[in-house]
mmCIF file of C-alpha atoms in Angstrom:
data_model
loop_
_atom_site.group_PDB
_atom_site.id
_atom_site.type_symbol
_atom_site.label_atom_id
_atom_site.label_comp_id
_atom_site.label_asym_id
_atom_site.label_seq_id
_atom_site.Cartn_x
_atom_site.Cartn_y
_atom_site.Cartn_z
ATOM 1 C CA MET A 1 -11.709 1.938 7.504
ATOM 2 C CA GLN A 2 -14.248 3.213 5.029
ATOM 3 C CA ASP A 3 -14.090 2.474 1.309
ATOM 4 C CA ASN A 4 -15.042 6.050 0.414
ATOM 5 C CA HIS A 5 -11.399 6.653 -0.516
ATOM 6 C CA PHE A 6 -12.165 4.883 -3.797
ATOM 7 C CA LYS A 7 -13.923 7.613 -5.734
ATOM 8 C CA PHE A 8 -14.357 7.469 -9.464
ATOM 9 C CA SER A 9 -13.751 10.711 -11.317
ATOM 10 C CA PRO A 10 -13.268 11.640 -14.986
ATOM 11 C CA SER A 11 -9.493 11.786 -14.394
ATOM 12 C CA VAL A 12 -9.433 7.995 -13.925
ATOM 13 C CA ILE A 13 -10.178 7.736 -17.653
ATOM 14 C CA ALA A 14 -8.856 11.082 -18.891
ATOM 15 C CA LEU A 15 -5.360 10.823 -17.397
ATOM 16 C CA PRO A 16 -4.366 7.471 -18.950
ATOM 17 C CA PHE A 17 -6.115 8.313 -22.218
ATOM 18 C CA LEU A 18 -4.352 11.662 -22.618
ATOM 19 C CA SER A 19 -1.017 10.159 -21.595
ATOM 20 C CA VAL A 20 -1.186 7.422 -24.204
ATOM 21 C CA LEU A 21 -2.635 9.797 -26.810
ATOM 22 C CA THR A 22 0.410 12.025 -26.339
ATOM 23 C CA LEU A 23 2.696 9.088 -27.121
ATOM 24 C CA TRP A 24 0.792 8.305 -30.319
ATOM 25 C CA VAL A 25 0.735 11.935 -31.460
ATOM 26 C CA ILE A 26 4.503 12.207 -31.011
ATOM 27 C CA PHE A 27 5.042 8.945 -32.881
ATOM 28 C CA TRP A 28 2.758 10.145 -35.717
ATOM 29 C CA ALA A 29 4.638 13.468 -35.904
ATOM 30 C CA GLU A 30 7.966 11.634 -36.101
ATOM 31 C CA ILE A 31 6.736 9.532 -39.036
ATOM 32 C CA ARG A 32 4.834 12.331 -40.746
ATOM 33 C CA PHE A 33 7.615 14.894 -40.668
ATOM 34 C CA HIS A 34 10.525 12.438 -40.938
ATOM 35 C CA LEU A 35 11.990 13.372 -37.575
ATOM 36 C CA ASN A 36 14.758 11.476 -35.848
ATOM 37 C CA LEU A 37 13.775 11.707 -32.208
ATOM 38 C CA GLU A 38 15.845 8.752 -31.099
ATOM 39 C CA THR A 39 18.774 11.071 -30.392
ATOM 40 C CA TYR A 40 16.630 12.665 -27.683
ATOM 41 C CA GLY A 41 16.699 9.418 -25.741
ATOM 42 C CA ILE A 42 18.886 8.664 -22.738
ATOM 43 C CA TYR A 43 22.524 8.210 -23.668
ATOM 44 C CA PRO A 44 24.211 7.091 -20.434
ATOM 45 C CA ARG A 45 26.928 9.129 -18.762
ATOM 46 C CA THR A 46 26.951 11.985 -21.257
ATOM 47 C CA VAL A 47 25.802 15.539 -20.707
ATOM 48 C CA GLU A 48 23.740 15.491 -23.895
ATOM 49 C CA GLY A 49 22.155 12.236 -22.830
ATOM 50 C CA LEU A 50 20.686 13.877 -19.729
ATOM 51 C CA ARG A 51 17.899 15.405 -21.787
ATOM 52 C CA GLY A 52 16.657 11.910 -22.431
ATOM 53 C CA ILE A 53 15.563 11.700 -18.793
ATOM 54 C CA PHE A 54 12.740 14.083 -19.738
ATOM 55 C CA PHE A 55 12.109 13.055 -23.358
ATOM 56 C CA SER A 56 12.832 9.325 -23.675
ATOM 57 C CA PRO A 57 9.466 8.039 -22.290
ATOM 58 C CA PHE A 58 7.683 9.823 -25.157
ATOM 59 C CA ILE A 59 9.813 8.337 -27.946
ATOM 60 C CA HIS A 60 9.339 4.874 -29.461
ATOM 61 C CA GLY A 61 11.283 3.080 -32.148
ATOM 62 C CA SER A 62 8.426 1.226 -33.837
ATOM 63 C CA LEU A 63 4.687 0.799 -33.925
ATOM 64 C CA GLU A 64 4.992 -2.519 -32.108
ATOM 65 C CA HIS A 65 7.108 -0.887 -29.408
ATOM 66 C CA LEU A 66 4.497 1.822 -28.909
ATOM 67 C CA TYR A 67 1.558 -0.609 -28.920
ATOM 68 C CA ASN A 68 3.183 -2.917 -26.356
ATOM 69 C CA ASN A 69 3.528 0.012 -23.953
ATOM 70 C CA SER A 70 0.156 1.641 -24.636
ATOM 71 C CA ILE A 71 -2.175 -1.073 -23.305
ATOM 72 C CA PRO A 72 -0.346 -1.550 -19.969
ATOM 73 C CA LEU A 73 -0.116 2.214 -19.489
ATOM 74 C CA LEU A 74 -3.856 2.664 -20.008
ATOM 75 C CA ILE A 75 -4.649 0.020 -17.397
ATOM 76 C CA LEU A 76 -1.949 0.837 -14.853
ATOM 77 C CA ILE A 77 -2.350 4.616 -14.859
ATOM 78 C CA ALA A 78 -6.121 4.204 -14.446
ATOM 79 C CA ALA A 79 -5.556 1.825 -11.518
ATOM 80 C CA LEU A 80 -3.020 4.189 -9.976
ATOM 81 C CA ARG A 81 -5.388 7.144 -10.233
ATOM 82 C CA PHE A 82 -8.372 5.257 -8.819
ATOM 83 C CA PHE A 83 -6.686 3.451 -5.916
ATOM 84 C CA TYR A 84 -3.848 5.888 -5.104
ATOM 85 C CA ARG A 85 -5.376 9.240 -5.988
ATOM 86 C CA GLU A 86 -3.236 11.326 -3.636
ATOM 87 C CA GLN A 87 0.026 9.762 -4.807
ATOM 88 C CA THR A 88 -0.664 9.648 -8.565
ATOM 89 C CA TYR A 89 1.186 12.708 -9.810
ATOM 90 C CA ALA A 90 4.131 12.248 -7.445
ATOM 91 C CA VAL A 91 4.571 8.647 -8.594
ATOM 92 C CA LEU A 92 4.373 9.585 -12.270
ATOM 93 C CA GLY A 93 6.457 12.770 -12.100
ATOM 94 C CA PHE A 94 9.229 11.754 -9.736
ATOM 95 C CA GLY A 95 9.094 8.211 -11.072
ATOM 96 C CA LEU A 96 9.939 9.265 -14.614
ATOM 97 C CA LEU A 97 12.828 11.423 -13.419
ATOM 98 C CA ILE A 98 14.366 8.892 -11.049
ATOM 99 C CA THR A 99 13.891 5.976 -13.455
ATOM 100 C CA GLY A 100 15.565 8.001 -16.206
ATOM 101 C CA ALA A 101 18.400 9.074 -13.910
ATOM 102 C CA ILE A 102 19.145 5.490 -12.863
ATOM 103 C CA THR A 103 19.093 4.391 -16.498
ATOM 104 C CA TRP A 104 21.517 7.205 -17.342
ATOM 105 C CA VAL A 105 23.895 5.890 -14.666
ATOM 106 C CA ILE A 106 23.752 2.120 -15.295
ATOM 107 C CA GLY A 107 22.775 1.917 -18.981
ATOM 108 C CA ARG A 108 24.848 0.681 -21.885
ATOM 109 C CA GLU A 109 26.321 3.195 -24.299
ATOM 110 C CA SER A 110 23.287 3.343 -26.527
ATOM 111 C CA TYR A 111 20.131 5.410 -26.830
ATOM 112 C CA HIS A 112 17.429 4.252 -24.420
ATOM 113 C CA ILE A 113 13.893 5.203 -25.459
ATOM 114 C CA GLY A 114 10.328 4.184 -24.669
ATOM 115 C CA ALA A 115 7.840 4.209 -21.790
ATOM 116 C CA SER A 116 8.550 0.654 -20.692
ATOM 117 C CA GLY A 117 10.450 1.962 -17.670
ATOM 118 C CA LEU A 118 7.229 3.670 -16.596
ATOM 119 C CA VAL A 119 5.322 0.404 -17.028
ATOM 120 C CA TYR A 120 7.764 -1.361 -14.720
ATOM 121 C CA LEU A 121 7.557 1.520 -12.261
ATOM 122 C CA LEU A 122 3.750 1.246 -12.059
ATOM 123 C CA VAL A 123 3.702 -2.550 -11.809
ATOM 124 C CA SER A 124 6.288 -2.443 -9.037
ATOM 125 C CA PHE A 125 4.622 0.352 -7.073
ATOM 126 C CA ILE A 126 1.082 -1.044 -7.270
ATOM 127 C CA PHE A 127 2.190 -4.552 -6.330
ATOM 128 C CA PHE A 128 4.467 -3.731 -3.400
ATOM 129 C CA LYS A 129 2.326 -0.893 -2.060
ATOM 130 C CA GLY A 130 -0.775 -3.051 -2.013
ATOM 131 C CA MET A 131 1.026 -5.795 -0.131
ATOM 132 C CA ARG A 132 2.394 -3.305 2.397
ATOM 133 C CA THR A 133 -0.987 -1.733 3.157
ATOM 134 C CA LYS A 134 -2.481 -5.185 3.880
ATOM 135 C CA TYR A 135 -5.868 -3.796 2.912
ATOM 136 C CA TYR A 136 -7.817 -6.528 1.180
ATOM 137 C CA ARG A 137 -8.871 -4.503 -1.884
ATOM 138 C CA LEU A 138 -5.323 -3.324 -2.549
ATOM 139 C CA VAL A 139 -3.885 -6.775 -1.904
ATOM 140 C CA ALA A 140 -6.345 -8.137 -4.459
ATOM 141 C CA LEU A 141 -5.207 -5.455 -6.921
ATOM 142 C CA SER A 142 -1.580 -6.445 -6.292
ATOM 143 C CA LEU A 143 -2.351 -10.081 -7.031
ATOM 144 C CA VAL A 144 -4.165 -9.198 -10.257
ATOM 145 C CA VAL A 145 -1.254 -7.030 -11.402
ATOM 146 C CA ILE A 146 1.327 -9.692 -10.657
ATOM 147 C CA MET A 147 -0.742 -12.373 -12.443
ATOM 148 C CA VAL A 148 -1.104 -10.241 -15.567
ATOM 149 C CA TYR A 149 2.333 -8.630 -15.665
ATOM 150 C CA GLY A 150 4.435 -10.967 -13.527
ATOM 151 C CA SER A 151 6.278 -12.320 -16.569
ATOM 152 C CA LEU A 152 7.829 -8.883 -17.086
ATOM 153 C CA ILE A 153 10.325 -9.710 -14.354
ATOM 154 C CA TRP A 154 12.447 -11.656 -16.859
ATOM 155 C CA TYR A 155 13.147 -8.510 -18.858
ATOM 156 C CA VAL A 156 15.069 -6.813 -16.057
ATOM 157 C CA PHE A 157 17.964 -9.200 -16.731
ATOM 158 C CA PRO A 158 20.535 -8.713 -19.501
ATOM 159 C CA HIS A 159 20.678 -10.838 -22.660
ATOM 160 C CA VAL A 160 17.062 -12.049 -22.332
ATOM 161 C CA GLU A 161 16.053 -10.259 -25.513
ATOM 162 C CA GLU A 162 18.182 -8.173 -27.797
ATOM 163 C CA GLY A 163 17.225 -4.587 -28.506
ATOM 164 C CA ILE A 164 15.424 -3.866 -25.241
ATOM 165 C CA SER A 165 16.573 -1.566 -22.462
ATOM 166 C CA TRP A 166 16.713 -3.980 -19.559
ATOM 167 C CA GLU A 167 18.454 -1.220 -17.626
ATOM 168 C CA GLY A 168 15.371 1.000 -17.956
ATOM 169 C CA HIS A 169 13.160 -1.889 -16.829
ATOM 170 C CA LEU A 170 15.351 -2.527 -13.810
ATOM 171 C CA ALA A 171 15.411 1.174 -12.971
ATOM 172 C CA GLY A 172 11.602 1.326 -13.066
ATOM 173 C CA LEU A 173 11.287 -1.780 -10.908
ATOM 174 C CA VAL A 174 13.665 -0.447 -8.248
ATOM 175 C CA THR A 175 12.058 3.006 -8.268
ATOM 176 C CA GLY A 176 8.558 1.575 -7.852
ATOM 177 C CA PHE A 177 9.702 -0.570 -4.925
ATOM 178 C CA ALA A 178 11.353 2.434 -3.259
ATOM 179 C CA PHE A 179 8.203 4.524 -3.724
ATOM 180 C CA ALA A 180 6.069 1.757 -2.208
ATOM 181 C CA ILE A 181 8.167 2.016 0.958
ATOM 182 C CA THR A 182 8.598 5.786 1.173
ATOM 183 C CA PHE A 183 5.209 7.060 -0.034
ATOM 184 C CA LYS A 184 2.730 7.079 2.843
ATOM 185 C CA THR A 185 -0.927 6.147 2.447
ATOM 186 C CA PRO A 186 -2.523 7.133 5.776
ATOM 187 C CA GLU A 187 -5.989 6.915 4.229
ATOM 188 C CA TYR A 188 -5.565 3.135 4.151
ATOM 189 C CA LYS A 189 -4.349 2.802 7.718
ATOM 190 C CA LYS A 190 -6.412 0.269 9.621
ATOM 191 C CA LEU A 191 -8.499 1.742 12.419
ATOM 192 C CA ILE A 192 -7.802 0.226 15.848
ATOM 193 C CA ARG A 193 -11.075 -0.723 17.508
ATOM 194 C CA TYR A 194 -9.976 -3.239 20.137
ATOM 195 C CA ASP A 195 -7.248 -3.332 22.761
ATOM 196 C CA TRP A 196 -5.773 -6.516 21.325
ATOM 197 C CA GLU A 197 -5.066 -4.668 18.054
ATOM 198 C CA GLN A 198 -2.719 -2.255 19.802
ATOM 199 C CA PRO A 199 0.972 -2.874 18.968
ATOM 200 C CA ASP A 200 1.924 -2.859 22.676
ATOM 201 C CA TYR A 201 -0.919 -5.158 23.720
ATOM 202 C CA ASN A 202 0.056 -7.532 26.540
ATOM 203 C CA PRO A 203 -2.425 -10.398 27.062
ATOM 204 C CA GLN A 204 -1.069 -11.028 30.560
ATOM 205 C CA GLU A 205 -2.400 -7.631 31.659
ATOM 206 C CA ASP A 206 -5.792 -8.132 30.064
ATOM 207 C CA LYS A 207 -8.442 -8.751 32.761
ATOM 208 C CA PHE A 208 -10.481 -10.880 30.412
ATOM 209 C CA MET A 209 -7.541 -13.069 29.406
ATOM 210 C CA GLN A 210 -6.687 -13.548 33.075
ATOM 211 C CA ARG A 211 -9.955 -15.442 33.426
ATOM 212 C CA PHE A 212 -8.405 -18.370 31.532
ATOM 213 C CA ASP A 213 -5.847 -20.831 32.883
ATOM 214 C CA GLU A 214 -2.822 -22.185 31.035
ATOM 215 C CA ASN A 215 -5.020 -24.843 29.388
ATOM 216 C CA GLY A 216 -7.503 -22.288 28.083
ATOM 217 C CA ASN A 217 -10.210 -23.195 30.602
ATOM 218 C CA PHE A 218 -12.441 -20.448 31.972
ATOM 219 C CA VAL A 219 -11.796 -19.723 35.649
ATOM 220 C CA ASN A 220 -14.530 -18.336 37.865
ATOM 221 C CA LEU A 221 -13.867 -15.299 39.986
ATOM 222 C CA PRO A 222 -13.279 -15.837 43.725
ATOM 223 C CA PRO A 223 -16.330 -15.456 46.025
ATOM 224 C CA PRO A 224 -17.309 -11.911 46.956
ATOM 225 C CA GLU A 225 -15.434 -10.407 49.871
ATOM 226 C CA PRO A 226 -16.974 -7.782 52.150
ATOM 227 C CA GLU A 227 -15.492 -4.314 52.015
ATOM 228 C CA ASN A 228 -15.974 -1.478 54.518
ATOM 229 C CA VAL A 229 -18.352 -3.615 56.607
ATOM 230 C CA ASP A 230 -18.045 -5.787 59.703
ATOM 231 C CA THR A 231 -16.992 -9.164 58.271
ATOM 232 C CA GLU A 232 -18.352 -10.965 61.299
ATOM 233 C CA GLU A 233 -21.729 -9.353 60.905
ATOM 234 C CA ILE A 234 -21.895 -9.491 57.099
ATOM 235 C CA SER A 235 -20.178 -12.243 55.109
ATOM 236 C CA PRO A 236 -20.940 -14.076 51.868
ATOM 237 C CA SER A 237 -22.290 -17.010 53.882
ATOM 238 C CA ASN A 238 -24.724 -15.201 56.156
ATOM 239 C CA MET A 239 -25.515 -12.037 54.193
ATOM 240 C CA ASN A 240 -29.163 -11.518 53.402
ATOM 241 C CA THR A 241 -29.073 -10.844 49.683
ATOM 242 C CA SER A 242 -32.526 -9.324 49.885
ATOM 243 C CA ASN A 243 -31.180 -6.589 52.158
ATOM 244 C CA ALA A 244 -31.107 -3.437 50.019
ATOM 245 C CA GLU A 245 -28.534 -1.896 52.386
ATOM 246 C CA TYR A 246 -25.687 -3.704 50.640
ATOM 247 C CA TYR A 247 -24.748 -4.244 47.003
ATOM 248 C CA VAL A 248 -22.163 -6.253 45.062
ATOM 249 C CA VAL A 249 -19.773 -4.663 42.547
ATOM 250 C CA TYR A 250 -16.897 -5.942 40.450
ATOM 251 C CA ASP A 251 -13.490 -4.460 41.301
ATOM 252 C CA VAL A 252 -11.548 -4.396 38.020
ATOM 253 C CA SER A 253 -8.170 -3.618 39.581
ATOM 254 C CA ALA A 254 -8.511 -6.484 42.075
ATOM 255 C CA ASN A 255 -10.261 -8.773 39.606
ATOM 256 C CA LYS A 256 -12.943 -9.778 42.145
ATOM 257 C CA TYR A 257 -16.410 -8.988 43.419
ATOM 258 C CA VAL A 258 -16.760 -6.969 46.631
ATOM 259 C CA ILE A 259 -19.678 -6.147 48.890
ATOM 260 C CA LYS A 260 -20.252 -2.494 49.645
ATOM 261 C CA LYS A 261 -22.598 -0.763 52.014
ATOM 262 C CA LYS A 262 -24.811 1.915 50.635
ATOM 263 C CA VAL A 263 -24.139 5.410 51.893
ATOM 264 C CA GLU A 264 -27.247 7.253 53.069
#
């Protein structure tokens, strides 16, 4: 597989920057114009609360809340765009909707706001997808992500910290894992160059492997046997090897050398 799938483009920087900038502009507008956007968050199992599926990731309750989500989003969205270019917008778009929908179903009766569900979605998708591809660069990315953000796993459980939406975190984690399984990445499929890499490879049918005994010792082929010639006249013991009338070839199907007579 070639590494030319990893192509840097301005969107690797522009997409995360514009996404986070949008969050800060909305937060500034809420403070500047004394808006109460919290009511546009997800309120579980109510019709009005359904609008929060679309709006809640853009709303934050405090500057600290916004800052804690901004840095991970900058890093994770950039990584998603660079390493999973073809899947980026599907992961972000469908991920926000499904994460919000799950939160609406399982959440407590309270307003759920913030982009932390998206952070958990990205961490989950990048980690599990990299491990599933088994491609060394993506596996390395998965390990870096889990080392940096692995401690987030504690916040998918209730009563770990008051005032956080552990339901939104759990929804993002589950959605990212589901996407890692269902979203295909054929560009990272390993090319099969050798027979032994085939899924249906049987070493017992491999002519090369048949040259080894049960102890792993190399076994020589049997002596050449004449074919289409008078065995009494020409045999391995009395054949004149300097005679250009005959030649020796290897019969793959029979796994042996045979002597053939040249046809004039």
